[in-house]
Backbone as a ProteinNet text record, in pm:
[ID]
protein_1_A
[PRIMARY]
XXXXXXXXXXXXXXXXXXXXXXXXXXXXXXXXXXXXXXXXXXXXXXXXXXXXXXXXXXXXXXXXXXXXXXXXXXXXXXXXXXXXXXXXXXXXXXXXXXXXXXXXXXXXXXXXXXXXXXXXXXXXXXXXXXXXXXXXXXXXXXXXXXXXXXXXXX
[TERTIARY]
1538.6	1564.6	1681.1	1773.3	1888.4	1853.6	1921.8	1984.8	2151.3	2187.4	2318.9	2378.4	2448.9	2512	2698.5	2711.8	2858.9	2915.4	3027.7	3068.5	3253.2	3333.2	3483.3	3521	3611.2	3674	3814.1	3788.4	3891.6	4054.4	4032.6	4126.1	4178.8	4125.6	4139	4155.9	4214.4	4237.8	4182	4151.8	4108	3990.8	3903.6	3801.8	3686.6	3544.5	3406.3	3376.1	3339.4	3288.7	3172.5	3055.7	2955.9	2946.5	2832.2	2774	2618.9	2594.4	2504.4	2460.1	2303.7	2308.3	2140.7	2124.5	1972.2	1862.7	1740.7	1638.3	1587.9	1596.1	1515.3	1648.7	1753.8	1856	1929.6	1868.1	1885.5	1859.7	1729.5	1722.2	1785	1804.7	1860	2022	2075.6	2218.8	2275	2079.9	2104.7	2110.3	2019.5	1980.1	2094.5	2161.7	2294.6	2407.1	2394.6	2549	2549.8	2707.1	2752	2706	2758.1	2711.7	2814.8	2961.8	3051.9	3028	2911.6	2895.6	2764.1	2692	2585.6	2603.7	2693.8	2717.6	2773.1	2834.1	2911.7	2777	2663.7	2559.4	2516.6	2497.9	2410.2	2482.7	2629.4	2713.5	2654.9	2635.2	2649.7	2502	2416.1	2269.9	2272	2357	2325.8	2410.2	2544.9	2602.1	2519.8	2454.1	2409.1	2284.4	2149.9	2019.9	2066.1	2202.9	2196.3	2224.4	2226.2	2227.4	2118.3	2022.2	1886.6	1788.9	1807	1689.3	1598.3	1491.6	1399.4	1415.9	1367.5	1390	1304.3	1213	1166.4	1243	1377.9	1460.1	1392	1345.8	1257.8	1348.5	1396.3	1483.1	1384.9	1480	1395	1381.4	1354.1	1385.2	1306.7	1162	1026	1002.2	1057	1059.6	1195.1	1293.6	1419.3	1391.5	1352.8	1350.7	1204.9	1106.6	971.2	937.2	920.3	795.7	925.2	1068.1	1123.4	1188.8	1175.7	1149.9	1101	1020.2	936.1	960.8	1052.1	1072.2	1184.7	1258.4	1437.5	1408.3	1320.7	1296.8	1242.1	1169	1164.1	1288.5	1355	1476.5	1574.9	1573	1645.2	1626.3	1486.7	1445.8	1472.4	1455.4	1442.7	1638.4	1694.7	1881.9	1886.2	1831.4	1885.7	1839.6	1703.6	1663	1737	1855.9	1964.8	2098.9	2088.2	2263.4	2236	2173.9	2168.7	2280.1	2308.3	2419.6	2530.4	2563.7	2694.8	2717.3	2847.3	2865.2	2920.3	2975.8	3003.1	2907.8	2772.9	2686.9	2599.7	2537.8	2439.1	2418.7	2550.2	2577.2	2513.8	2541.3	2468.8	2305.4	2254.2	2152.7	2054.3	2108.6	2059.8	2078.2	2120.5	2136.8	2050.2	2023	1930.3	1807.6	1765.6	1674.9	1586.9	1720.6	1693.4	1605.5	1682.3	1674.2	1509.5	1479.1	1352.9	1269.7	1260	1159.1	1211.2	1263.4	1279.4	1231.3	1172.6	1108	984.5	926.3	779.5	686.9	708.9	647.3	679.8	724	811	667.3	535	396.9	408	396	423.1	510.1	682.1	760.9	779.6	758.4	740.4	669.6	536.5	468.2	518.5	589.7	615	747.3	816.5	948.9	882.6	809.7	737.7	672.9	601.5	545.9	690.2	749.7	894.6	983.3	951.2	995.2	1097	1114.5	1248.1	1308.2	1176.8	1200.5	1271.6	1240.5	1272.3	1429.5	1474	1595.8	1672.6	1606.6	1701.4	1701.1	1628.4	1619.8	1778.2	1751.4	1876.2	2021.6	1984	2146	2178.5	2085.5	2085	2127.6	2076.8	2083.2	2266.5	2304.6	2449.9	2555	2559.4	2639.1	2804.1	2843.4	2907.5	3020.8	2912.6	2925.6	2954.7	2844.6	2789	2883.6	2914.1	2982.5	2919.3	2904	2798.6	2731.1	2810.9	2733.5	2593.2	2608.4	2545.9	2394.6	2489.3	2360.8	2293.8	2320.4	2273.9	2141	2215.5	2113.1	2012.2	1987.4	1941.4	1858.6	1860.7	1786.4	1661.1	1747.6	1664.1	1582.9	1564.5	1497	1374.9	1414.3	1278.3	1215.7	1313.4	1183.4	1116.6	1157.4	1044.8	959.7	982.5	839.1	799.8	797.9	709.9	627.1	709.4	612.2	524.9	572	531.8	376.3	402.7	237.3	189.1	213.6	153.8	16.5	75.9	39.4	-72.8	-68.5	-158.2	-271.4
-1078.6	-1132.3	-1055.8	-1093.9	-1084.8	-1055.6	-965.4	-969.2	-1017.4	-1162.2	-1150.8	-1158.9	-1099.6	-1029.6	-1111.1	-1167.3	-1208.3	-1081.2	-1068.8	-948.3	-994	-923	-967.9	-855.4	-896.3	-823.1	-757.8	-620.2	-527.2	-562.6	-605.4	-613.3	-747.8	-824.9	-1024.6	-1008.7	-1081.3	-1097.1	-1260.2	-1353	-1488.7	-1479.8	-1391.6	-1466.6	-1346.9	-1431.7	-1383.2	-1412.2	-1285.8	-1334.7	-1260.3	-1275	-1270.1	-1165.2	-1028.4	-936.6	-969.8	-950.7	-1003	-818.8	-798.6	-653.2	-740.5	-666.1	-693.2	-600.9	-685.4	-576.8	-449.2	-435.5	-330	-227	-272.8	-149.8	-106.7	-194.8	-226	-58.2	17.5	175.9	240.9	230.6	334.5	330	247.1	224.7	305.3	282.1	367.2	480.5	544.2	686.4	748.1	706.6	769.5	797.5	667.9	628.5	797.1	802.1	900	793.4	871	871.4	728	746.6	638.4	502.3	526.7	398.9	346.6	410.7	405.7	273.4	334	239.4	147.8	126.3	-54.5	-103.7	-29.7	-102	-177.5	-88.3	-100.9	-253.3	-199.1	-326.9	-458	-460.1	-545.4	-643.8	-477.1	-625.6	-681.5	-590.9	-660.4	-820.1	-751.4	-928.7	-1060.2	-979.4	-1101.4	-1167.8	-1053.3	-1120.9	-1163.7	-1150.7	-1187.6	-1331.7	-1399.5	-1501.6	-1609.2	-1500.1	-1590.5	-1571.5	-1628.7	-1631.1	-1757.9	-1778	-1863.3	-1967.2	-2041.4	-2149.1	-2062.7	-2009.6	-1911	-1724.3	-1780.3	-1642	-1463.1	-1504.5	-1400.7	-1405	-1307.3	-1225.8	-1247.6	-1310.4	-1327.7	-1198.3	-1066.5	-985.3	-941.2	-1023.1	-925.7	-1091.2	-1179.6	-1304.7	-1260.5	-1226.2	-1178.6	-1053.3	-946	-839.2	-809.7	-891.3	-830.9	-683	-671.9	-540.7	-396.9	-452.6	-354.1	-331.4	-443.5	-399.8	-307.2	-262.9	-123.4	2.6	-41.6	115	147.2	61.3	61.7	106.6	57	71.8	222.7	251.9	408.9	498.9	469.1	540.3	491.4	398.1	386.1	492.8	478.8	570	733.7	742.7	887.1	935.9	838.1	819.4	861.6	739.3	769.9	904.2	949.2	1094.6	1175.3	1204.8	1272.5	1254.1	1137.6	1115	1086.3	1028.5	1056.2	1072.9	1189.3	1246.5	1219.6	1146.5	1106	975.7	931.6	784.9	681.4	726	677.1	605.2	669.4	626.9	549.8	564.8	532.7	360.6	271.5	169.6	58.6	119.1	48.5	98.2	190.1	215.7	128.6	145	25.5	-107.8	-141.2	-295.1	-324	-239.3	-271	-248	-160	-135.7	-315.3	-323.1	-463	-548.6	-568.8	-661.3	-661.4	-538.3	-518.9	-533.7	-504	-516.9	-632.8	-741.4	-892.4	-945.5	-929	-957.2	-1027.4	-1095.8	-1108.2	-1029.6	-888	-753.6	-686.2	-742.8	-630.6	-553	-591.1	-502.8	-402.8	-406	-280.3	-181.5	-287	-206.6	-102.5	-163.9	-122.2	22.3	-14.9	128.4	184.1	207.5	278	362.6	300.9	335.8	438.2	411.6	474.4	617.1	595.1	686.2	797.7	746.7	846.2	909.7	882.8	985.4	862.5	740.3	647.2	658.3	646.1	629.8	734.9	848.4	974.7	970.9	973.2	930.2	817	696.8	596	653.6	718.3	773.5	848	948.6	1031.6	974.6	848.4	763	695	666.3	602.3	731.1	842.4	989.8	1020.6	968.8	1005.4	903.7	852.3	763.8	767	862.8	937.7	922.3	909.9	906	815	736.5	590.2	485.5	352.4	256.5	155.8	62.6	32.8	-98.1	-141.9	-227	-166	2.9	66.6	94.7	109.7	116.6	9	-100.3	-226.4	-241.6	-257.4	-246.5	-164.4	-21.1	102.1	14.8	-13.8	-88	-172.1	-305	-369.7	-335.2	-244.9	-188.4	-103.8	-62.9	7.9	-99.3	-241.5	-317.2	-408.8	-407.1	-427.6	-332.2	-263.1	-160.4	-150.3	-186.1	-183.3	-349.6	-400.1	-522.7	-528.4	-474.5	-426.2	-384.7	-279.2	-164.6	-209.2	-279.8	-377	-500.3	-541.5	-604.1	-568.4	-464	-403.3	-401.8
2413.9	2282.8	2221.2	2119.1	2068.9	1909.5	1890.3	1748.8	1701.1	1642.7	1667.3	1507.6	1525.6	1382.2	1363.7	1311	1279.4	1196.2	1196.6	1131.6	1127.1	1046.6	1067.5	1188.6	1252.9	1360.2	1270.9	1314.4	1222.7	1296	1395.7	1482	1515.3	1451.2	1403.6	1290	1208.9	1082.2	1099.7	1213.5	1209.5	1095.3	1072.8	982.8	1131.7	1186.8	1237.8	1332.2	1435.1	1562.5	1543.5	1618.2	1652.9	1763.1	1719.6	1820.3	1830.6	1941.5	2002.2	2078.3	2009	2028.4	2060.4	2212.8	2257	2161.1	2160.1	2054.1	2117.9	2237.6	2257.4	2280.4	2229.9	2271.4	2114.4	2028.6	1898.7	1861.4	1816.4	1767.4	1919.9	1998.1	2078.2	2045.6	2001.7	1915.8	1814	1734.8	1581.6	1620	1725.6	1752.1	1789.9	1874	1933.3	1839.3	1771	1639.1	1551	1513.1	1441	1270.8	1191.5	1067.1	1045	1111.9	1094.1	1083.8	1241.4	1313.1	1240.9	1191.6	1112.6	1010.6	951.7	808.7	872.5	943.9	1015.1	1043.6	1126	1143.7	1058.9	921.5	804	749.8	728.6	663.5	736.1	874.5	986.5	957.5	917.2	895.5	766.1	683.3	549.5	540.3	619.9	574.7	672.7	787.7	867.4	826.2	773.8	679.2	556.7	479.6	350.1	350.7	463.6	497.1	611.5	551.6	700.9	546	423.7	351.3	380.2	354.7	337.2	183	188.6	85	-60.8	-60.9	-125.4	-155.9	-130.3	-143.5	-36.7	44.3	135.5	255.9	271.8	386.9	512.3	616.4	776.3	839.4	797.2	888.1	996.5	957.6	1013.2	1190.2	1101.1	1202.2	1321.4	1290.5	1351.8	1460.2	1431.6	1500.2	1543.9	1472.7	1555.6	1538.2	1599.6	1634.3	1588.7	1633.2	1578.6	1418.6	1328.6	1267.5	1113.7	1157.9	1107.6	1117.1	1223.6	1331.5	1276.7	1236.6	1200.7	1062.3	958.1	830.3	831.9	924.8	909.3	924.2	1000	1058.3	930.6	864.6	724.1	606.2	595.5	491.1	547.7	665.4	752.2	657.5	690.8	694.8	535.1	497.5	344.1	275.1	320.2	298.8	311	421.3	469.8	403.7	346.4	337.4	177.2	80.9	-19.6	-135.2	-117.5	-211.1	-161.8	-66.9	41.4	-48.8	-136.4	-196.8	-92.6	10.9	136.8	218.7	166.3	301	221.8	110	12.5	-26.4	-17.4	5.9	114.9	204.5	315.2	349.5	279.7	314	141.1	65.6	-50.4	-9.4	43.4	51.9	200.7	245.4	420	331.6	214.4	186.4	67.7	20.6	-64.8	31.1	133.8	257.6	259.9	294.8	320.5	258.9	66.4	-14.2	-32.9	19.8	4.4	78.8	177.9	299.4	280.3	419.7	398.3	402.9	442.1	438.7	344.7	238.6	82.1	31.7	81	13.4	111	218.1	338.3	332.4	337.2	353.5	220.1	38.8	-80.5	-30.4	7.1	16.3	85.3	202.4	312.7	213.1	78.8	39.4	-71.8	-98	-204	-147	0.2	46.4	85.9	85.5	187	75	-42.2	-140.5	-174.7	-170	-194.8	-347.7	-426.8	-531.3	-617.4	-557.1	-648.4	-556.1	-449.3	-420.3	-504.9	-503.9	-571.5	-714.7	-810.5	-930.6	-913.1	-800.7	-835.7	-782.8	-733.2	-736.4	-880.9	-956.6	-1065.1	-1145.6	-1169.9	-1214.3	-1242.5	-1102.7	-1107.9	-1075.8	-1206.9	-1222.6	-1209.5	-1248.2	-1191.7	-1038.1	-973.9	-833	-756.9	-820.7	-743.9	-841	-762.3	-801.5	-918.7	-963.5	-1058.1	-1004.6	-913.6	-814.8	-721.8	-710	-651.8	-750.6	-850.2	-965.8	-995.9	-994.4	-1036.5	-918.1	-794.9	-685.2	-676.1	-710.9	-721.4	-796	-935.4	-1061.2	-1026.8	-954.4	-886.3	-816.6	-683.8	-617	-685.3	-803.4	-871.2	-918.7	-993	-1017.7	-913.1	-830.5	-690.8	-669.4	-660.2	-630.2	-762.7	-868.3	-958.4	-962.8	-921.1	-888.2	-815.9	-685.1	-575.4	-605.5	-667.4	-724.4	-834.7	-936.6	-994	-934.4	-810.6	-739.8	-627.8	-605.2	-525.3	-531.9
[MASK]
++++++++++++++++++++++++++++++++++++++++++++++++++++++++++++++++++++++++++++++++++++++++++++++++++++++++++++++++++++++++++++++++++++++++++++++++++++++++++

């Protein structure tokens, strides 16, 4: 099975071709990737799920990747725990994170963001405004009021 991701080719100026990255080689990709390659990833799923919603605005991600993932969403939160204070990196790790509390697992994945310290992270992107772009903040925003829906709901 495939994960295939359209993305622009830095090296085409035509417009989008399509990577086609198998699932089970999908986290051994992330695991290896430098911090560089990281964020192209990140960019890579966000522009490709921000376009597999459901007629109910719900991100395909848990139908798309299966069993992996959960596994990737840990290794997100694991990332953003690390890179954080990086304005470089913080971007692509908010918007994979949207993805996710948009999902059909947004009660799972919510707790799992909550359990991993997310919130007190996204607090301190919001904290430093400063830093962060305001598109960054806006997103940051949103994301707390999902998990407050989220635990509302529980």
């Amino acid at each position: 099975s495939y994960l295939q991701m359209s993305t622009a080719n830095p090296k085409q100026n035509k417009g989008q071709h399509n990577i086609r990255i198998k699932l089970k080689d999908f986290l051994h990709q992330w695991d290896l990737s430098s911090k560089k390659q990281r964020t192209t990833i990140l960019e890579r799923f966000c522009s490709h799920f921000k376009t597999k919603i459901n007629d109910n605005n719900i991100h395909q991600v848990d139908k798309e990747l299966g069993e992996v993932a959960p596994l990737f969403f840990s290794r997100i939160l694991s990332s953003f725990q690390m890179n954080h204070e990086n304005p470089n990196l913080v971007p692509g790790h908010i918007g994979t994170i949207l993805i996710y509390l948009q999902s059909s697992n947004s009660k799972e994945y919510g707790e799992r963001f909550v359990n991993a310290g997310g919130i007190q992270l996204t607090l301190y992107v919001l904290q430093h405004r400063c830093i962060y772009a305001a598109d960054i903040q806006c997103q940051s925003l949103f994301i707390i009021k999902i998990i407050i829906k989220i635990i509302i709901n529980i």
